[in-house]
Short mmCIF file of C-alpha atoms in Angstrom, two decimals:
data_model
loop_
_atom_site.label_atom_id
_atom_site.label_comp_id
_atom_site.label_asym_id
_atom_site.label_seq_id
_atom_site.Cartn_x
_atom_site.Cartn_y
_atom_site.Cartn_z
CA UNK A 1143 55.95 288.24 53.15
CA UNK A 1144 55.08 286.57 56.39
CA UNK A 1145 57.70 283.36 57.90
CA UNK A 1146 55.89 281.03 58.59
CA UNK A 1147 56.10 277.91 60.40
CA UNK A 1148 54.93 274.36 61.15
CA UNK A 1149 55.36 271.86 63.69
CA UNK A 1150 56.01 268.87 63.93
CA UNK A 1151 57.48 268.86 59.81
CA UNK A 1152 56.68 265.19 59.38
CA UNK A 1153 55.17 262.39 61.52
CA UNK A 1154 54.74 258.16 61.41
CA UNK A 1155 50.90 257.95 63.34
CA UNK A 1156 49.39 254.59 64.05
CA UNK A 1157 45.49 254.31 62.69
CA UNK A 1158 42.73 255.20 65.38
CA UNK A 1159 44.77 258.25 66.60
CA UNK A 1160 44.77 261.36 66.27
CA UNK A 1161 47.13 264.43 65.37
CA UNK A 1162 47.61 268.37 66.19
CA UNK A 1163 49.47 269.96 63.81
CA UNK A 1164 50.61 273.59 64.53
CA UNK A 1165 51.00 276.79 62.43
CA UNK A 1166 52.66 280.14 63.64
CA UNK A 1167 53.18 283.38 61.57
CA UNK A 1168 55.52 286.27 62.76
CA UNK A 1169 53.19 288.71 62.30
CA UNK A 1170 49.07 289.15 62.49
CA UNK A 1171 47.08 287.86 59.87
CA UNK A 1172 43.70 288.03 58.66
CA UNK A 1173 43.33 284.74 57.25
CA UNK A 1174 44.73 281.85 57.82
CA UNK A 1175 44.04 278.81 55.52
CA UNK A 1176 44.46 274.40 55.71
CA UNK A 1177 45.33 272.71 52.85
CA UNK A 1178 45.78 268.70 52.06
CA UNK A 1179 48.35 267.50 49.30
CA UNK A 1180 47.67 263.63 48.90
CA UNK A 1181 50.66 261.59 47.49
CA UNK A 1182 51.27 262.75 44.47
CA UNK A 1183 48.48 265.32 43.89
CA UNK A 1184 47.50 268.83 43.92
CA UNK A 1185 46.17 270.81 47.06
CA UNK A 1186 43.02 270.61 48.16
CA UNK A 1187 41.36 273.15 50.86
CA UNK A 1188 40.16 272.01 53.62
CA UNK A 1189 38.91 275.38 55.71
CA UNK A 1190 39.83 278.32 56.57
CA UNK A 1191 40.65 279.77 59.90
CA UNK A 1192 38.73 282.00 61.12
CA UNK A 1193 40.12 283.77 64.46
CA UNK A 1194 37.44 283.85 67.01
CA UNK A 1195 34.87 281.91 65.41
CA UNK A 1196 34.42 278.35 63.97
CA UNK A 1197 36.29 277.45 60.96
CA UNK A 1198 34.14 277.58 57.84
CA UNK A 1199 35.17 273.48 56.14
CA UNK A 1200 34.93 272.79 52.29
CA UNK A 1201 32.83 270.14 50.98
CA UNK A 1202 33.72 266.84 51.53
CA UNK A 1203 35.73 268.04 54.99
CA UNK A 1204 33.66 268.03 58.49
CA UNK A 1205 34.65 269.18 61.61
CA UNK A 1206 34.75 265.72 63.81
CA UNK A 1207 37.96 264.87 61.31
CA UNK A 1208 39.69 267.80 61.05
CA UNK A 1209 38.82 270.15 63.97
CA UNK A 1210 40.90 273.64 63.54
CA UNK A 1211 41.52 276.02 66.37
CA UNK A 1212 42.44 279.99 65.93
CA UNK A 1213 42.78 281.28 69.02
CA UNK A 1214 44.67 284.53 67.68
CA UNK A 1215 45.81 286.43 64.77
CA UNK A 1216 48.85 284.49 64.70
CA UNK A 1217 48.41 280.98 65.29
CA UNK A 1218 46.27 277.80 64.36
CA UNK A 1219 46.13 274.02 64.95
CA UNK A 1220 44.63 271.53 63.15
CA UNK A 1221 43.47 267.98 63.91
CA UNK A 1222 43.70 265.33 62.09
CA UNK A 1223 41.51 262.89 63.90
CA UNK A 1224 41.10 259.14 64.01
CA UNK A 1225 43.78 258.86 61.45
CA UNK A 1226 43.36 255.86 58.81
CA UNK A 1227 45.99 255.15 56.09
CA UNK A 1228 44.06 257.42 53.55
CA UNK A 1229 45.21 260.63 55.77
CA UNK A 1230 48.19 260.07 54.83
CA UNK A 1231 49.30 263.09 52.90
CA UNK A 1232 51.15 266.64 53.27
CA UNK A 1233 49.24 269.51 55.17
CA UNK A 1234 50.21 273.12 54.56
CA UNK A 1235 48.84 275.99 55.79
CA UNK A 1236 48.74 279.26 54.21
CA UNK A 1237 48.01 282.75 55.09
CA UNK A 1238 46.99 286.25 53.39
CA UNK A 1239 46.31 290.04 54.47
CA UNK A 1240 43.63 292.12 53.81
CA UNK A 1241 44.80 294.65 51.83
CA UNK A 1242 42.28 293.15 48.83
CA UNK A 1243 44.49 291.98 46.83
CA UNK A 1244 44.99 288.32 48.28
CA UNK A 1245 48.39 286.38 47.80
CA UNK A 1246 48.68 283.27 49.95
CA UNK A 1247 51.70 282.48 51.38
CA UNK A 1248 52.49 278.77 52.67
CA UNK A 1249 54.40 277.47 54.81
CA UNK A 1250 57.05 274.35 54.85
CA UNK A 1251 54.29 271.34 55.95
CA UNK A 1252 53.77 268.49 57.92
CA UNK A 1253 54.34 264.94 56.17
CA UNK A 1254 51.98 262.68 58.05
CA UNK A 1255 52.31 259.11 57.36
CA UNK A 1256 49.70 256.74 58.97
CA UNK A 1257 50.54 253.10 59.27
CA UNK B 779 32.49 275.71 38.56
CA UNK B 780 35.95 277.18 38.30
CA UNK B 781 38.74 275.15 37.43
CA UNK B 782 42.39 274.80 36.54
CA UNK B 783 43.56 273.17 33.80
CA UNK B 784 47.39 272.42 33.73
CA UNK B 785 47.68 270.18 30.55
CA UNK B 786 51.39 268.81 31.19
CA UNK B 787 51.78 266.43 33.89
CA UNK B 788 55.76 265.73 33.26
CA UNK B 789 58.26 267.91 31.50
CA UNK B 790 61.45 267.47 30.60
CA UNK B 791 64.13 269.87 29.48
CA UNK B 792 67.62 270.18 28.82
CA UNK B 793 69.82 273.20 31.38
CA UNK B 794 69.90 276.15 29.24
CA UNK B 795 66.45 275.11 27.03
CA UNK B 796 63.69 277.80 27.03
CA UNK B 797 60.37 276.32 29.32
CA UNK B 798 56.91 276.73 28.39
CA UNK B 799 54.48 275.41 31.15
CA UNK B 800 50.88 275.94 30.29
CA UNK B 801 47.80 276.89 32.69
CA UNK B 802 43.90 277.29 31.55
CA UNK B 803 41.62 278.61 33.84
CA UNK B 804 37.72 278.47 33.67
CA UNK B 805 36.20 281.56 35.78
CA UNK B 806 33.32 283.79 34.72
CA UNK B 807 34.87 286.71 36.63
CA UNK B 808 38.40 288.62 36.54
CA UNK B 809 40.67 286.12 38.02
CA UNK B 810 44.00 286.40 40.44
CA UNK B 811 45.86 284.05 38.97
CA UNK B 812 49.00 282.63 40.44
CA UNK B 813 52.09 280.30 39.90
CA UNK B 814 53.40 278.19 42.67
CA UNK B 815 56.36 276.03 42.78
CA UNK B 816 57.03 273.29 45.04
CA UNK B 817 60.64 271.76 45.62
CA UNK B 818 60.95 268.33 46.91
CA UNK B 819 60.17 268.19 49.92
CA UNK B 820 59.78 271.69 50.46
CA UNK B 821 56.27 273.54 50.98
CA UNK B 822 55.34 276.54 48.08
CA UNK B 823 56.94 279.22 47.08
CA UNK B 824 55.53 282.21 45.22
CA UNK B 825 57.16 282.70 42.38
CA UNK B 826 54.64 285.41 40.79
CA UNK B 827 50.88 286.64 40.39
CA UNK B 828 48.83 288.49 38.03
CA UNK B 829 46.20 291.17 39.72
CA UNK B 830 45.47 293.53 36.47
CA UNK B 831 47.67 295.85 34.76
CA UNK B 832 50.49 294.68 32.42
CA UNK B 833 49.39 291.19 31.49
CA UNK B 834 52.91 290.11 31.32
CA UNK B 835 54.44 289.55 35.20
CA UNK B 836 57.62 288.80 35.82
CA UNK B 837 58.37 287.20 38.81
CA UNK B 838 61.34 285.42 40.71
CA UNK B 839 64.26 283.31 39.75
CA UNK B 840 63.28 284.73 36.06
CA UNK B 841 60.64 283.17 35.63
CA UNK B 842 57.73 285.21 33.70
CA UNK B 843 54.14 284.93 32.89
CA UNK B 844 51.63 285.87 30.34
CA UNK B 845 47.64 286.61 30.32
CA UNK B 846 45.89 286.11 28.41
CA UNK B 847 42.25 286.76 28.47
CA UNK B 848 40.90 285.45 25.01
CA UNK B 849 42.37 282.38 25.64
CA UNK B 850 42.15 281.76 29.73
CA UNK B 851 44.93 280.98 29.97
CA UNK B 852 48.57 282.26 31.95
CA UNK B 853 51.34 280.29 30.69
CA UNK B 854 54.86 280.27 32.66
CA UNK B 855 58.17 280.82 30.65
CA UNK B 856 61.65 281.21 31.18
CA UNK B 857 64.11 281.82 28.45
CA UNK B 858 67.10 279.01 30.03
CA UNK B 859 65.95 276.83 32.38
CA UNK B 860 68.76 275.59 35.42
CA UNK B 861 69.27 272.75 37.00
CA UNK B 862 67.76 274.04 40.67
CA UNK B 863 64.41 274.35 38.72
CA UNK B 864 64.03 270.75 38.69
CA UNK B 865 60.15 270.94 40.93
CA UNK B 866 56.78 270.70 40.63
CA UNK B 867 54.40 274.09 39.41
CA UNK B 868 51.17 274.27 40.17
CA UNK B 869 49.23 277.40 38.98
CA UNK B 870 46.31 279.05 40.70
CA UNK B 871 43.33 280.83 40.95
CA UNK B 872 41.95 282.90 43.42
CA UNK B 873 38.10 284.05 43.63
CA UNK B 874 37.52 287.12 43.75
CA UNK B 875 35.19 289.20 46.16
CA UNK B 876 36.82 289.10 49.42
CA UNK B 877 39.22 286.75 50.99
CA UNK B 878 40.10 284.76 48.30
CA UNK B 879 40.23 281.10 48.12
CA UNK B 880 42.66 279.31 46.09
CA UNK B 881 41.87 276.89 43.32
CA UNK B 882 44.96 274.99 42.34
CA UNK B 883 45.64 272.96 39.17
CA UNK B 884 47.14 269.30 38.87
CA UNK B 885 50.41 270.74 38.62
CA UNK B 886 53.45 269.93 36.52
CA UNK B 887 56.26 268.09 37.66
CA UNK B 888 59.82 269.49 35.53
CA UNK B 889 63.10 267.43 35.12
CA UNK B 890 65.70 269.24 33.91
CA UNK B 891 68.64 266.99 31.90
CA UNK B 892 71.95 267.89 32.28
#
């Protein structure tokens, strides 16, 4: 499976501002996915990545907030934007292949805490 | 809509006990159906998936899992649980027809008692 890593791992923001939070793979992937994990609850997809085009957002999650980057096959960013208290939560991403049988792999997160 | 049912929201075991954590799934099609864990403070791990085939998987750190298709469901066992499994397991679904997205249940959070 993929490594996969995220920076920064965990952050303290202040409200009104706003976040990039990075995601590399050591190898090429198809997809690349953003999840949120509020306190103490499940994940929740926001969008996935897709490399070359806009990223296609799950209801309830618009661009303006969470703006997501994939310049290649190997790298994404996402945005948390105009952070309030409520962002506070963990965001993973994930990635899979394309050999059409899907398995997402994660990696570590980013602990955002917004005072 | 599809969903995931994960009826246990807290388990607790003693080390060496036999675990039985249960997953329900609502999906009109042939699901890929996952199991997740998630350490504290850690991000997931696979620990194994179900594709077709055998309907029982086995998967990492002896952990196993079962399909069953008459009653939706893909329960997680392991015969003597350990002390390291102390986390939180969240089972999974994943649509079908292309890139599959993930549908995750509420998860269940394990304690294991020495």
């Amino acid at each position: 499976s993929a490594v996969i890593s995220q920076k920064p791992s965990r952050d303290i923001c202040q409200r009104g501002t706003s976040l990039t939070i990075q995601c590399q793979v050591d190898s090429q992937v198809t997809m690349m996915f953003w999840y949120r994990q509020q306190p103490g609850q499940s994940l929740t997809l926001i969008a996935t990545a897709n490399q070359g085009s806009e990223a296609t957002y799950e209801s309830g999650f618009v661009i303006d907030k969470f703006p997501i980057s994939r310049p290649n096959l190997t790298f994404s960013t996402l945005t948390v934007s105009n952070m309030s208290p409520e962002d506070s939560s963990i965001y993973l991403c994930s990635v899979a292949g394309t050999s059409g049988q899907e398995t997402q792999y994660f990696g570590p997160g980013t602990r955002l805490l917004v005072l | 809509a599809q969903s995931v049912t994960q009826p246990d929201i807290h388990i607790t075991v003693s080390e060496g006990a036999s675990l039985e954590l249960r997953c329900n799934y609502s999906y009109g099609a042939t699901p890929y159906l996952f199991w997740y864990v998630q350490s504290p403070g850690q991000g997931l791990q696979l620990l194994l998936k179900y594709f077709s085939g055998d309907t029982l998987v086995q998967g990492i750190k002896g952990f196993e899992a079962e399909f069953k298709r008459s009653q939706s469901s893909f329960n997680l066992r392991k015969p003597s649980v350990h002390w390291s499994d102390a986390a939180e397991y969240f089972c999974a679904v994943g649509l079908s027809g292309g890139y599959n997205k993930l549908i995750f249940g509420a998860g269940t959070r394990l304690a294991v008692h020495p």
